[in-house]
Amino acid sequence: MAAQNIQPMPAFEPRSDPTSTSARWTLWLERFNTYLLAADIKDDARKRALLLYQAGPEVHEIFKTLEEGETKDFKSAVKALTEYFEPEKN
């Protein structure tokens, strides 16, 4: 399995610098998508599980509080977290 040879990503730390959360999340998510491609992970449920695992316990706890926190859909999970970490745009 290809994923066994790939190092885990560092967790996303949403509270480390509140002024750059959105930009850091965008960069982390880009790296995560590269990780999925490199590991040849295509199954939607597995992508979602890895998203929450790799993002770390703090993100996992945040996700559980969101309306989409029960969804098993990867794209919905990404959308919900992105909306959470991005400030409202005027």
Tab-separated table of N, CA and C in Angstrom, residues 44-45 47-48 71-81:
chain	number	residue	atom	x	y	z
A	44	ASP	N	-13.839	8.048	-0.818
A	44	ASP	CA	-14.339	9.253	-0.165
A	44	ASP	C	-14.361	9.125	1.359
A	45	ALA	N	-14.803	8.001	1.873
A	45	ALA	CA	-14.864	7.812	3.325
A	45	ALA	C	-13.461	7.799	3.932
A	47	LYS	N	-10.811	9.315	2.624
A	47	LYS	CA	-10.308	10.690	2.540
A	47	LYS	C	-10.791	11.509	3.732
A	48	ARG	N	-12.080	11.379	4.042
A	48	ARG	CA	-12.657	12.128	5.164
A	48	ARG	C	-12.014	11.710	6.483
A	71	THR	N	-21.637	14.142	8.658
A	71	THR	CA	-21.585	13.696	7.268
A	71	THR	C	-20.362	12.816	7.019
A	72	LYS	N	-20.510	11.881	6.129
A	72	LYS	CA	-19.404	10.999	5.762
A	72	LYS	C	-18.768	11.435	4.441
A	73	ASP	N	-19.276	12.521	3.876
A	73	ASP	CA	-18.829	12.995	2.572
A	73	ASP	C	-17.579	13.869	2.718
A	74	PHE	N	-16.533	13.539	1.997
A	74	PHE	CA	-15.269	14.267	2.064
A	74	PHE	C	-15.433	15.720	1.644
A	75	LYS	N	-16.064	15.962	0.507
A	75	LYS	CA	-16.208	17.338	0.009
A	75	LYS	C	-17.009	18.198	0.975
A	76	SER	N	-18.039	17.643	1.567
A	76	SER	CA	-18.835	18.390	2.546
A	76	SER	C	-18.012	18.707	3.789
A	77	ALA	N	-17.175	17.775	4.197
A	77	ALA	CA	-16.316	18.001	5.362
A	77	ALA	C	-15.315	19.118	5.087
A	78	VAL	N	-14.699	19.081	3.916
A	78	VAL	CA	-13.745	20.129	3.540
A	78	VAL	C	-14.447	21.479	3.481
A	79	LYS	N	-15.621	21.505	2.871
A	79	LYS	CA	-16.377	22.752	2.749
A	79	LYS	C	-16.725	23.311	4.125
A	80	ALA	N	-17.191	22.474	5.020
A	80	ALA	CA	-17.577	22.915	6.361
A	80	ALA	C	-16.375	23.472	7.127
A	81	LEU	N	-15.255	22.787	7.060
A	81	LEU	CA	-14.071	23.269	7.768
A	81	LEU	C	-13.529	24.545	7.146
